Coordinates of C-alpha atoms in Angstrom, one line a residue:
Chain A
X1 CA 21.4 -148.6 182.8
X2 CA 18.1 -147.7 184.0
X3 CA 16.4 -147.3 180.9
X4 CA 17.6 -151.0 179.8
X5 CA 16.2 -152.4 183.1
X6 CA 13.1 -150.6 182.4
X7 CA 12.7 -151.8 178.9
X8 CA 13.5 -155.6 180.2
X9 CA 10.6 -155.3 183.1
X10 CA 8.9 -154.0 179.7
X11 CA 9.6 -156.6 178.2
X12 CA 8.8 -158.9 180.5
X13 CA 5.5 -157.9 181.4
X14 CA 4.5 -157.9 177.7
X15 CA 5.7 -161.5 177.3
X16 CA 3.9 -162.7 180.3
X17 CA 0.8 -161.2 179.1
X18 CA 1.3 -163.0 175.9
X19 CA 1.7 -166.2 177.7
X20 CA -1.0 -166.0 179.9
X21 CA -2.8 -165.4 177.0
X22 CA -1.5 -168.4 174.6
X23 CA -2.2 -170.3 177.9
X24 CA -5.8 -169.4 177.6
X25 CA -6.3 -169.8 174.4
X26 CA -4.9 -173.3 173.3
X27 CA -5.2 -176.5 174.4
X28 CA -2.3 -177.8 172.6
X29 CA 0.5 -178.3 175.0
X30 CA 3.3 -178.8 172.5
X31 CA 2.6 -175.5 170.0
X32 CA 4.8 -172.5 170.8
X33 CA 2.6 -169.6 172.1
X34 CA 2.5 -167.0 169.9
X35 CA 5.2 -164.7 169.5
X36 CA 5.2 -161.0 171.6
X37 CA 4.7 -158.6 169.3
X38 CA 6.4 -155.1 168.9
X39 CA 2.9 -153.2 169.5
X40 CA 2.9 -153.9 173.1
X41 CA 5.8 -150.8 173.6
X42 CA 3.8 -148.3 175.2
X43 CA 4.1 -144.8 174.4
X44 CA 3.6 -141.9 177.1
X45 CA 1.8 -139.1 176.2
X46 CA 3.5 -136.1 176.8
X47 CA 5.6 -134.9 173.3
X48 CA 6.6 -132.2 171.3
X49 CA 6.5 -131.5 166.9
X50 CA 10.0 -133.1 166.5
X51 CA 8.7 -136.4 168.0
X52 CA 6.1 -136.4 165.9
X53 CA 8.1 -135.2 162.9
X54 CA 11.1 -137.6 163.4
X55 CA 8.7 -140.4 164.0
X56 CA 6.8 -140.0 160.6
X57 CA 9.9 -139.1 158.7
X58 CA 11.5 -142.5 160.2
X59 CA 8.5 -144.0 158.6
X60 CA 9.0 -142.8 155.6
X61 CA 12.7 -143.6 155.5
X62 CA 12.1 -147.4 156.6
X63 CA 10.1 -147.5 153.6
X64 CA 12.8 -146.6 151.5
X65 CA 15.0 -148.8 153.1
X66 CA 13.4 -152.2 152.8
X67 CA 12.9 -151.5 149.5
X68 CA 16.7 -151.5 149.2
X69 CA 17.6 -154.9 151.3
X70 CA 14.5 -156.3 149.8
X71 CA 16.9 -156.0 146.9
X72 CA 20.0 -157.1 148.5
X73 CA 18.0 -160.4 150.1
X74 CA 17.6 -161.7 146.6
X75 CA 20.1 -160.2 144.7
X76 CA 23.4 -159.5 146.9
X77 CA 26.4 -162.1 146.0
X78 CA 28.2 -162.0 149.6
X79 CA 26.1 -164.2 152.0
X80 CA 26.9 -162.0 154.9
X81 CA 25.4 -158.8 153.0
X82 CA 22.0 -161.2 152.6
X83 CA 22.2 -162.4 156.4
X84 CA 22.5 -158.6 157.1
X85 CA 19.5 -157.1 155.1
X86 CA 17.2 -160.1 156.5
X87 CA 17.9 -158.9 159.7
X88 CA 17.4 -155.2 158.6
X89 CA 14.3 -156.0 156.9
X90 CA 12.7 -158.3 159.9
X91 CA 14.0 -155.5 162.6
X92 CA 12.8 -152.2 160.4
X93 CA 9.4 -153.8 160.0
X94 CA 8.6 -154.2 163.4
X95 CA 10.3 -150.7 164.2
X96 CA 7.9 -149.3 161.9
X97 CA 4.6 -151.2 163.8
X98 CA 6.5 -149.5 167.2
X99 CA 6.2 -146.0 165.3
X100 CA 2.7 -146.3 163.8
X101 CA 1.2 -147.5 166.8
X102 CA 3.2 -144.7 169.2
X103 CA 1.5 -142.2 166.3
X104 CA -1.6 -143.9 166.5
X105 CA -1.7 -143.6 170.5
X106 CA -1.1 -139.5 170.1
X107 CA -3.8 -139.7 167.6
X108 CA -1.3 -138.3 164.7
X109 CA -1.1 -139.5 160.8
X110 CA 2.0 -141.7 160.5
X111 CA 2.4 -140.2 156.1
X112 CA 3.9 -136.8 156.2
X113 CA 2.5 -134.7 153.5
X114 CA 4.9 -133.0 151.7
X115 CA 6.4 -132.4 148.2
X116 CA 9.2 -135.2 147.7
X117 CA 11.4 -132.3 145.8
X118 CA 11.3 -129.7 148.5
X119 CA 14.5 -130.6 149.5
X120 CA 15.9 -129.8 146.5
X121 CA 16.3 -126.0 147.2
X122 CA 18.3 -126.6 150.1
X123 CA 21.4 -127.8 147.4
X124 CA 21.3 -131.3 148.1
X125 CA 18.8 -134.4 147.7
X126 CA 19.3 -137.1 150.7
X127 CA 20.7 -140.1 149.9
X128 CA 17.7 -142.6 148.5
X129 CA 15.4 -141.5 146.7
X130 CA 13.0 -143.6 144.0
X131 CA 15.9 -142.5 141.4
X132 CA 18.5 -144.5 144.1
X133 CA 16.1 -147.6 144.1
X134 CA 15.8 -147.8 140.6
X135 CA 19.5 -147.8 139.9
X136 CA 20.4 -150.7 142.2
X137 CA 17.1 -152.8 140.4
X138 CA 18.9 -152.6 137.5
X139 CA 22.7 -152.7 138.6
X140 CA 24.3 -155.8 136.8
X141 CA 25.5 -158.6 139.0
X142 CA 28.8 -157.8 139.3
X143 CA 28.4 -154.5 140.8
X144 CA 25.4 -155.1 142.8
X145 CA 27.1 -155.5 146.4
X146 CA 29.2 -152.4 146.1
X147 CA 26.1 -150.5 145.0
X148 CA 23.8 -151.3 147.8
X149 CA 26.4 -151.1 149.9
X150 CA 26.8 -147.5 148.9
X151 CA 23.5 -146.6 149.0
X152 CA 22.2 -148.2 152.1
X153 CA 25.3 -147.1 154.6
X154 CA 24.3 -143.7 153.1
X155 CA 20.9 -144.3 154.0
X156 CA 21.5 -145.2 157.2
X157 CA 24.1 -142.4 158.1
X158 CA 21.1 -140.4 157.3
X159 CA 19.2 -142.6 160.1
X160 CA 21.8 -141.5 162.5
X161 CA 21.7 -138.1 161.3
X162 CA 17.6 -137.9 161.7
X163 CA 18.2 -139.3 165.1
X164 CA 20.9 -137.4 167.0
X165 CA 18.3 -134.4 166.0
X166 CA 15.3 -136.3 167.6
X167 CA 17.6 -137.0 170.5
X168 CA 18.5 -133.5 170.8
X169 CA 15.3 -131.7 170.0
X170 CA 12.0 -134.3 170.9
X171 CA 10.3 -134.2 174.6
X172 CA 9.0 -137.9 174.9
X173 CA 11.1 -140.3 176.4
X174 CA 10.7 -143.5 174.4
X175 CA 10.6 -141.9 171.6
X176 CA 14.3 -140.7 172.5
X177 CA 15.6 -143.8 173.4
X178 CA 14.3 -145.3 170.3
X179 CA 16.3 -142.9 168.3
X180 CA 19.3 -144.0 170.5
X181 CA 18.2 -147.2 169.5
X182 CA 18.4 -146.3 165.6
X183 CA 21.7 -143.9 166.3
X184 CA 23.3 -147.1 167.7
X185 CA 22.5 -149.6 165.6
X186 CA 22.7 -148.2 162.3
X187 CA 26.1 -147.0 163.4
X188 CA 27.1 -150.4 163.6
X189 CA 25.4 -151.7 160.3
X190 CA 27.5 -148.7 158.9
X191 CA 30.6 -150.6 160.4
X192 CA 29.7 -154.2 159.1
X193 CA 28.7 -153.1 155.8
X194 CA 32.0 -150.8 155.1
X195 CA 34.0 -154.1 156.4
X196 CA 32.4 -156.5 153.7
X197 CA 32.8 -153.8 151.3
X198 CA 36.5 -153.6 151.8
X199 CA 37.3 -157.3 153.2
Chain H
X1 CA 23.1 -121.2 160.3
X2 CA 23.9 -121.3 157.0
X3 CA 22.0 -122.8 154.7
X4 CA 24.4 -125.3 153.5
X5 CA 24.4 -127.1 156.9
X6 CA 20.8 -127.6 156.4
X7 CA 20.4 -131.6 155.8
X8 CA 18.4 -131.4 152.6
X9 CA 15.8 -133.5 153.7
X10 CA 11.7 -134.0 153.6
X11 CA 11.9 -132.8 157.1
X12 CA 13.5 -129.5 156.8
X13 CA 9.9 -128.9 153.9
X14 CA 7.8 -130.0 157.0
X15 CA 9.6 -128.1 159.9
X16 CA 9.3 -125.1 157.9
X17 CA 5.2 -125.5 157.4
X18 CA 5.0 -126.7 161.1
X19 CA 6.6 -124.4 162.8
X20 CA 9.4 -121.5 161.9
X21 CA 11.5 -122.6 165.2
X22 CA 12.1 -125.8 164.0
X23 CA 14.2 -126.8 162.0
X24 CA 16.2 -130.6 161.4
X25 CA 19.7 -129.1 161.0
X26 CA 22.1 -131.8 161.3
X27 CA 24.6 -131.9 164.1
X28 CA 27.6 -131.2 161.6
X29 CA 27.7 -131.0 158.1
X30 CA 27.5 -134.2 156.3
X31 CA 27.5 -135.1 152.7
X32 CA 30.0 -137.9 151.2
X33 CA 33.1 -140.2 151.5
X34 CA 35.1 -142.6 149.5
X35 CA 33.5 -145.9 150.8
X36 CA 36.0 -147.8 148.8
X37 CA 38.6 -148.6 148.5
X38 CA 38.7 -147.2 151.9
X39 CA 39.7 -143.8 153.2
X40 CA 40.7 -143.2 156.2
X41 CA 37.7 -141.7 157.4
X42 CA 35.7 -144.8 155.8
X43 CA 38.4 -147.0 157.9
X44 CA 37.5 -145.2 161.2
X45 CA 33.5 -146.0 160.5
X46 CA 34.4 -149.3 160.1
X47 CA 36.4 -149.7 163.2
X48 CA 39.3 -151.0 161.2
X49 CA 41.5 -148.1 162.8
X50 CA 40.4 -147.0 166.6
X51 CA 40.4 -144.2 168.4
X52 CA 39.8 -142.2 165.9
X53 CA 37.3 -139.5 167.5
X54 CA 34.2 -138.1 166.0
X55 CA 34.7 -139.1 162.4
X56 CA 33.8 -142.5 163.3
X57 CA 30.6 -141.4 163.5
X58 CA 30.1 -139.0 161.1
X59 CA 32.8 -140.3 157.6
X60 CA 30.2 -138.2 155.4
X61 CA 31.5 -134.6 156.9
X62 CA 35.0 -133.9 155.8
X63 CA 33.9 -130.1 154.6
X64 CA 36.0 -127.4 153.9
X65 CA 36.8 -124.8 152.0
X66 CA 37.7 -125.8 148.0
X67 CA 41.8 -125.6 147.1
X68 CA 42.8 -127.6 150.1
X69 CA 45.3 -130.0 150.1
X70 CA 44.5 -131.7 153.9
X71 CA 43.1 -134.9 154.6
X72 CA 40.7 -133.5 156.9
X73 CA 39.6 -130.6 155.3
X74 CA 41.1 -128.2 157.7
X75 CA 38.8 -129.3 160.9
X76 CA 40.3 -129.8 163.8
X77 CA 38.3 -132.6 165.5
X78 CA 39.2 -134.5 162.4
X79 CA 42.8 -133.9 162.4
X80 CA 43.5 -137.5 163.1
X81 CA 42.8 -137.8 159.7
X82 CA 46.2 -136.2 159.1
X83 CA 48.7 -138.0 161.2
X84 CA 50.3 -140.4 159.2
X85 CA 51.8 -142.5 162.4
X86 CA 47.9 -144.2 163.0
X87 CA 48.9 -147.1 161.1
X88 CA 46.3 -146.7 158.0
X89 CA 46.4 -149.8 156.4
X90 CA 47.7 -149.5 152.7
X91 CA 44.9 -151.5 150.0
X92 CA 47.4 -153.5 147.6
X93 CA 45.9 -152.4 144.4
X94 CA 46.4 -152.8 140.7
X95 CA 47.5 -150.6 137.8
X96 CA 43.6 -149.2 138.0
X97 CA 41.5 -148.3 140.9
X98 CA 38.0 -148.0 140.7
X99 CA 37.1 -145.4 143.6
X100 CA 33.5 -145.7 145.0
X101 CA 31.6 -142.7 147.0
X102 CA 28.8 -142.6 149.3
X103 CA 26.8 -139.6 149.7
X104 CA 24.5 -139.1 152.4
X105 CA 23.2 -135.3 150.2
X106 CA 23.5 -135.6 146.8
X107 CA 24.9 -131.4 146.0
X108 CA 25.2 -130.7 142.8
X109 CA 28.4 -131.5 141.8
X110 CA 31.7 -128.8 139.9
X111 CA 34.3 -131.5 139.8
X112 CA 35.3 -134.7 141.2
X113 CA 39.5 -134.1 141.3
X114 CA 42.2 -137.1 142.7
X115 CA 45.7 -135.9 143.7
X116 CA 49.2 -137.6 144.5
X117 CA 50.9 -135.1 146.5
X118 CA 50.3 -132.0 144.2
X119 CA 49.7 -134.0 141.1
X120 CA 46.2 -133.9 140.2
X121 CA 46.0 -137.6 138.7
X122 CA 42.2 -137.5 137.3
X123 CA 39.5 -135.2 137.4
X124 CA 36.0 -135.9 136.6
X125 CA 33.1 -133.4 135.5
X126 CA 30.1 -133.2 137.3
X127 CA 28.8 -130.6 135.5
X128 CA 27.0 -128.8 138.1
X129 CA 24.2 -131.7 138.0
X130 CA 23.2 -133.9 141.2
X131 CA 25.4 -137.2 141.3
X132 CA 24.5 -140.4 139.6
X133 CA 23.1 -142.7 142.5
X134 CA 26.3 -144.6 142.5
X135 CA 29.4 -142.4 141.6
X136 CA 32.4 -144.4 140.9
X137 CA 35.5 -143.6 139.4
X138 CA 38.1 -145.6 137.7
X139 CA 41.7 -144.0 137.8
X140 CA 44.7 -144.7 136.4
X141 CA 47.7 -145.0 138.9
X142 CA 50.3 -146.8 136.9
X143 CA 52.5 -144.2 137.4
X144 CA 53.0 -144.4 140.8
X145 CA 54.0 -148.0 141.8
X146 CA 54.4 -148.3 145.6
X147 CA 52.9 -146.7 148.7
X148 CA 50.8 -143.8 148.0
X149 CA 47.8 -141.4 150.0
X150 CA 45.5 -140.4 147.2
X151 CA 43.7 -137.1 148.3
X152 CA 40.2 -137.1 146.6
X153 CA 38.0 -134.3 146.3
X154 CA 34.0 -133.8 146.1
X155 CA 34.0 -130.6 144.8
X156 CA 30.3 -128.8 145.5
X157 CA 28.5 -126.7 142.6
X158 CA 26.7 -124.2 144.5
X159 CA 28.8 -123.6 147.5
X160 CA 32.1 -122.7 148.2
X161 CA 33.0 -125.6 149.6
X162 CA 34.2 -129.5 149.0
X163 CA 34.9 -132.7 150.7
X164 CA 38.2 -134.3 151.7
X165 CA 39.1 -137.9 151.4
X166 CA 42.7 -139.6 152.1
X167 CA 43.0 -143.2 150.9
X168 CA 45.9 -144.9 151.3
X169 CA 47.5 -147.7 148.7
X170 CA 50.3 -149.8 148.3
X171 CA 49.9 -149.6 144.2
X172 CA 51.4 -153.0 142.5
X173 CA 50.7 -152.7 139.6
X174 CA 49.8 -155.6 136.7
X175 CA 46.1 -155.5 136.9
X176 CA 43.0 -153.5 137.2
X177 CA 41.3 -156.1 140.0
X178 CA 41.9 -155.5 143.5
X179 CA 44.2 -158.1 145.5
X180 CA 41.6 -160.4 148.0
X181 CA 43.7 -159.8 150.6
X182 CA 43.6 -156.7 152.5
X183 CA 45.8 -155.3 155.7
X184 CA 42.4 -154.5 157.1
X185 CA 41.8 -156.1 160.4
X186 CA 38.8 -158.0 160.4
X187 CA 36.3 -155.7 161.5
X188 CA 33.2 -157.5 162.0
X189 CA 34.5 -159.0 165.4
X190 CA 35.1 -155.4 166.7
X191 CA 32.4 -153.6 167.0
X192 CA 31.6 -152.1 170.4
X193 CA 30.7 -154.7 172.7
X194 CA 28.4 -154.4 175.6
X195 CA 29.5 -154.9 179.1
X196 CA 27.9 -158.9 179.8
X197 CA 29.4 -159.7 182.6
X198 CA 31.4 -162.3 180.8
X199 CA 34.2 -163.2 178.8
X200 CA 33.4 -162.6 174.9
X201 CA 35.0 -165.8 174.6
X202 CA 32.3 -168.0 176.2
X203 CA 30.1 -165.9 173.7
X204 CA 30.5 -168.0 170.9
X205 CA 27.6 -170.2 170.0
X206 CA 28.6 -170.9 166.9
X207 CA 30.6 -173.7 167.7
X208 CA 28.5 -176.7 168.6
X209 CA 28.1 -178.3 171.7
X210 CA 29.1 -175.1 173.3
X211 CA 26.6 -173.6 176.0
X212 CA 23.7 -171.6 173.9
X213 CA 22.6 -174.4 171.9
X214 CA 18.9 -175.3 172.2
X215 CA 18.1 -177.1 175.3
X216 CA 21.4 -176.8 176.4
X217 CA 21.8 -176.4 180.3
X218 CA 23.2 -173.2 180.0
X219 CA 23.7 -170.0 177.4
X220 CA 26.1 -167.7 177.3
X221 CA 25.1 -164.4 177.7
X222 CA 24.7 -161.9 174.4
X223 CA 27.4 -160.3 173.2
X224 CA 27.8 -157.7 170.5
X225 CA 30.2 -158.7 167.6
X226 CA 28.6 -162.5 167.6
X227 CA 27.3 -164.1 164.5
X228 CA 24.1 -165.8 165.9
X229 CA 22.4 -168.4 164.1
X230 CA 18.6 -169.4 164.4
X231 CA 18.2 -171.6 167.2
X232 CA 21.1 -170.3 169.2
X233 CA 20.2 -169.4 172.7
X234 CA 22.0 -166.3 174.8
X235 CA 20.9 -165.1 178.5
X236 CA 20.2 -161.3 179.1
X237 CA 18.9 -159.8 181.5
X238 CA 18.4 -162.9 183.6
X239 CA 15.9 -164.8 180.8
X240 CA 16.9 -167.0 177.9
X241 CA 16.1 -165.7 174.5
X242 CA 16.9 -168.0 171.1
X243 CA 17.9 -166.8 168.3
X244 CA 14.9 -166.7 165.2
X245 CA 16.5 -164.5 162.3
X246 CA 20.2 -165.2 161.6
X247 CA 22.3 -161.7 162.5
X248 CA 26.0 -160.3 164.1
X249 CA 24.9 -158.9 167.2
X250 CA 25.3 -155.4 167.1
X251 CA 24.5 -152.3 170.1
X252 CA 20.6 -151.9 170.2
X253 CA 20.0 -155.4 169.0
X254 CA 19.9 -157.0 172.4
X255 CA 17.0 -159.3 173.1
X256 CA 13.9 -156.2 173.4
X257 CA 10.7 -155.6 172.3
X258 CA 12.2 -153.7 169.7
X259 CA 14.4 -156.7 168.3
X260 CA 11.6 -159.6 168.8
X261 CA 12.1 -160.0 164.7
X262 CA 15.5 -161.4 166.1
X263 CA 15.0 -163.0 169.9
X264 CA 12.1 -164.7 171.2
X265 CA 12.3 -165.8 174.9
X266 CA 12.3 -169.0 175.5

C-alpha cells in the first residue's frame, strides 16, 4: 500500500510538471497538453549486478515479444487476442523507455553482450527465440491463434520467471517493484490468453 | 543446484562472466504444459479452477522423475493436481484431439507418450532434438467414448526426468473438431481483483450512460477484470484517468506511469 501511494504522488508530480509545461508552451486553449511520458519514473541510485542484469535481459525479452504481438495485431482471428497484444505492445514499449532510461541514469549499456546459443549447454533453449518468431510468421491462418498463444504465454511465464529472480536477488527498489509489476501482470495475460485459448 | 534447474537462459551466459555468485536459477523448475485442450494445471493458470496453490503460477513445472503415473509428478505442493473431487471441468471432444504444449525451455526431447489409465494411447518421437516451436499432437481417442483423464508426458532427453500433465475429457465421439462450448467458467471476469473500495458492479463502463463515460459527472473507480474501452473514464487514487488503448484491466495495469500507453489523466 505504500509503494502504490508513492508511485500515485509520482505520478502526480510528473503530470503536473507536464501541465505546467503544456501550459507554457501553447496558446491554444482547446489542444490536449501533451501526454506524460514513461521517462519521468525516476530511478535511485543505489543497485546491485542482478538489477542491472534483469533490466537489460527484460530489454531484450520485450524485444522479442513485440515482435510476436506485432504478429498477432495483424494476423490473430479472435478480436480479443488483437485487443490484448495492442495493449501488450503499447504497455511493453513504454516499459522498455522506463528500463533504458533507469540504465541510462546508472550510466550502464541497455544490449547485453552475449552469445544467443550459450544457453544451449544448460539442456534447454527458452521459449522464443528468432527460430519461435519465424514459425508463427509463417503459421497458416487457421492455426495462427493457438500458435501465438503458445508461444507468447510461454514467453511471458519466462517474464515472471526473470522477475521473481530480480525480486529476490536485485537491491534497488523500483527496479523491484517493477518486476512485481511484470510478475503481476504477465501472470494475468497468462490467465486471459489460456482462457481464449480454451473458451 | 543441479544443473537441470538452471533456467536456460541469456542470463545464466552473463551471470556466469559477471560474476561466479550469481546466478538466475529459477524459483522451481519450469519447462512445459499442455495449454490445450486444457490440463488441469493449464486450468489453475487460467483461474478456471481456484484455489489451486502454487501451480497457478508456475503450470510449466510439473517435473518428476520418468515412469510416473501421477498428475502431479510426485510434488507435493502440486498434489491438488491429483484430487479428482476439484470439479475439473471435462472438454467435450471429438473422436480426435489435437493436444497443444507450451514450453517455457525447449529440452531436448526422448518421447512425447499419452496414457488412459495404464494404456499408453500415442507416443510421439522426439528424437533427442529440441522441440518444434509449436508442438502439437493429434491423438486418436475413439476408443474411449465418455469421461476420461488423459495423463501426458514430456519426456526429457538428457535428464532423468519428465513432465506431468492431466487433462480431463468427456470424449463424444463423431468428429475431429472440438465442441464451441466448454464447462469452462468464463475466466476473463475472474482474475484477481484489486480492493477499490467499490462494488465491481458499478465498475462496468461498458454499458453506456453508466458513470465513466467521458464527461460524465462521475466514474467508477478501476477495477481489474473490466474490459475498458478508449474514452472510458475510471477514478484511482482520487484523479480521473480515461481510457486511450482498448484492454481488460488486469493487476499492475492501474492508471501509473508505467501504464500511461493505457490511462491518461484527465
Amino acid at each position: 500500500m505504500r509503494r502504490a501511494t508513492r508511485a500515485v504522488a509520482a505520478l502526480l508530480t510528473a503530470v503536473g510538471a507536464a501541465l505546467w509545461m503544456a501550459g507554457c508552451g501553447t496558446s491554444s486553449s482547446t489542444s490536449e497538453p501533451p501526454a506524460p511520458t514513461p521517462e519521468a519514473v525516476q530511478i535511485s541510485t543505489a543497485h546491485n549486478a542482478a538489477d542491472v542484469m534483469y533490466l537489460q535481459m527484460m530489454i531484450a525479452h520485450h524485444g522479442q515479444g513485440l515482435e510476436l504481438v506485432g504478429l498477432a495485431g495483424t494476423r490473430a482471428q479472435q478480436a480479443e487476442i488483437k485487443t490484448l497484444a495492442a495493449a501488450v505492445q503499447a504497455t511493453q514499449d513504454d516499459e522498455v523507455t522506463v528500463m533504458r532510461s533507469w540504465l541510462d541514469t546508472w550510466s550502464k549499456p541497455a544490449a547485453v553482450d552475449h552469445d544467443p546459443a550459450a544457453h544451449a549447454e544448460h539442456g534447454g533453449l527458452p521459449a522464443t527465440g528468432p527460430e519461435q518468431i519465424a514459425a508463427l510468421r509463417d503459421a497458416p491462418e487457421t492455426d495462427f491463434d493457438r500458435s501465438f498463444i503458445n508461444l507468447f504465454v510461454a514467453h511471458q511465464h519466462n517474464a515472471v520467471e526473470m522477475s521473481q529472480w530480480a525480486e529476490e536477488k536485485g537491491e534497488n527498489p523500483e527496479v523491484r517493484d517493477f518486476a512485481r509489476r511484470v510478475r503481476e501482470s504477465r501472470a494475468d495475460q497468462i490467465a486471459q490468453l489460456l482462457a481464449y485459448l480454451n473458451n | 543446484m543441479n544443473i537441470r534447474k538452471l533456467i536456460a537462459y541469456p542470463l545464466t551466459a552473463v551471470a556466469a562472466a559477471a560474476s561466479s555468485t550469481l546466478a538466475f536459477a529459477s524459483p522451481a523448475s519450469a519447462h512445459g504444459y499442455v495449454a490445450s485442450p486444457p490440463s488441469r494445471q493449464a486450468l489453475c493458470a487460467q483461474r478456471a479452477v481456484p484455489d489451486c496453490g502454487p501451480i497457478k503460477y508456475e503450470p510449466q513445472s510439473v517435473e518428476g522423475p520418468k515412469g510416473l503415473k501421477r498428475c502431479d509428478g510426485g510434488l507435493s505442493q502440486f498434489a491438488v493436481l491429483n484430487d479428482n473431487n476439484r470439479g475439473w471441468p471435462a472438454r467435450k471432444v471429438g473422436d480426435t484431439v489435437t493436444f497443444s504444449w507450451t514450453l517455457t525451455a525447449r529440452h531436448r526431447t526422448s518421447t512425447w507418450e499419452y496414457f488412459i489409465g495404464d494404456t499408453r494411447i500415442a507416443q510421439f518421437d522426439g528424437g533427442n532434438r529440441q522441440p518444434e516451436a509449436v508442438v502439437t499432437h493429434q491423438v486418436d481417442l475413439s476408443d474411449f467414448a465418455g469421461p476420461q483423464t488423459v495423463l501426458a508426458i514430456w519426456n526429457i532427453g538428457d535428464t532423468p526426468m519428465a513432465f506431468y500433465n492431466c487433462i480431463d475429457l468427456d470424449v463424444r465421439g463423431g468428429g475431429t473438431t472440438p465442441p464451441t462450448q466448454s464447462p469452462t467458467p468464463e475466466p476473463t471476469s475472474t482474475p484477481t481483483p484489486k480492493p477499490t473500495g467499490q462494488p465491481s458492479s458499478t465498475a462496468l463502463p461498458t454499458n453506456p450512460g453508466t458513470p465513466g463515460q467521458p464527461g460524465g459527472p462521475t466514474a467508477a473507480a478501476w477495477a481489474a477484470g473490466t474490459a475498458y474501452r478508449v474514452g472510458d473514464e475510471v477514478t484511482f487514487g482520487g484523479e480521473r484517468y480515461r481510457c486511450r488503448q482498448a484492454h481488460t484491466a488486469i493487476r499492475s495495469w492501474e492508471p501509473s506511469l508505467f501504464t500511461l500507453a493505457l490511462w491518461l489523466p484527465v
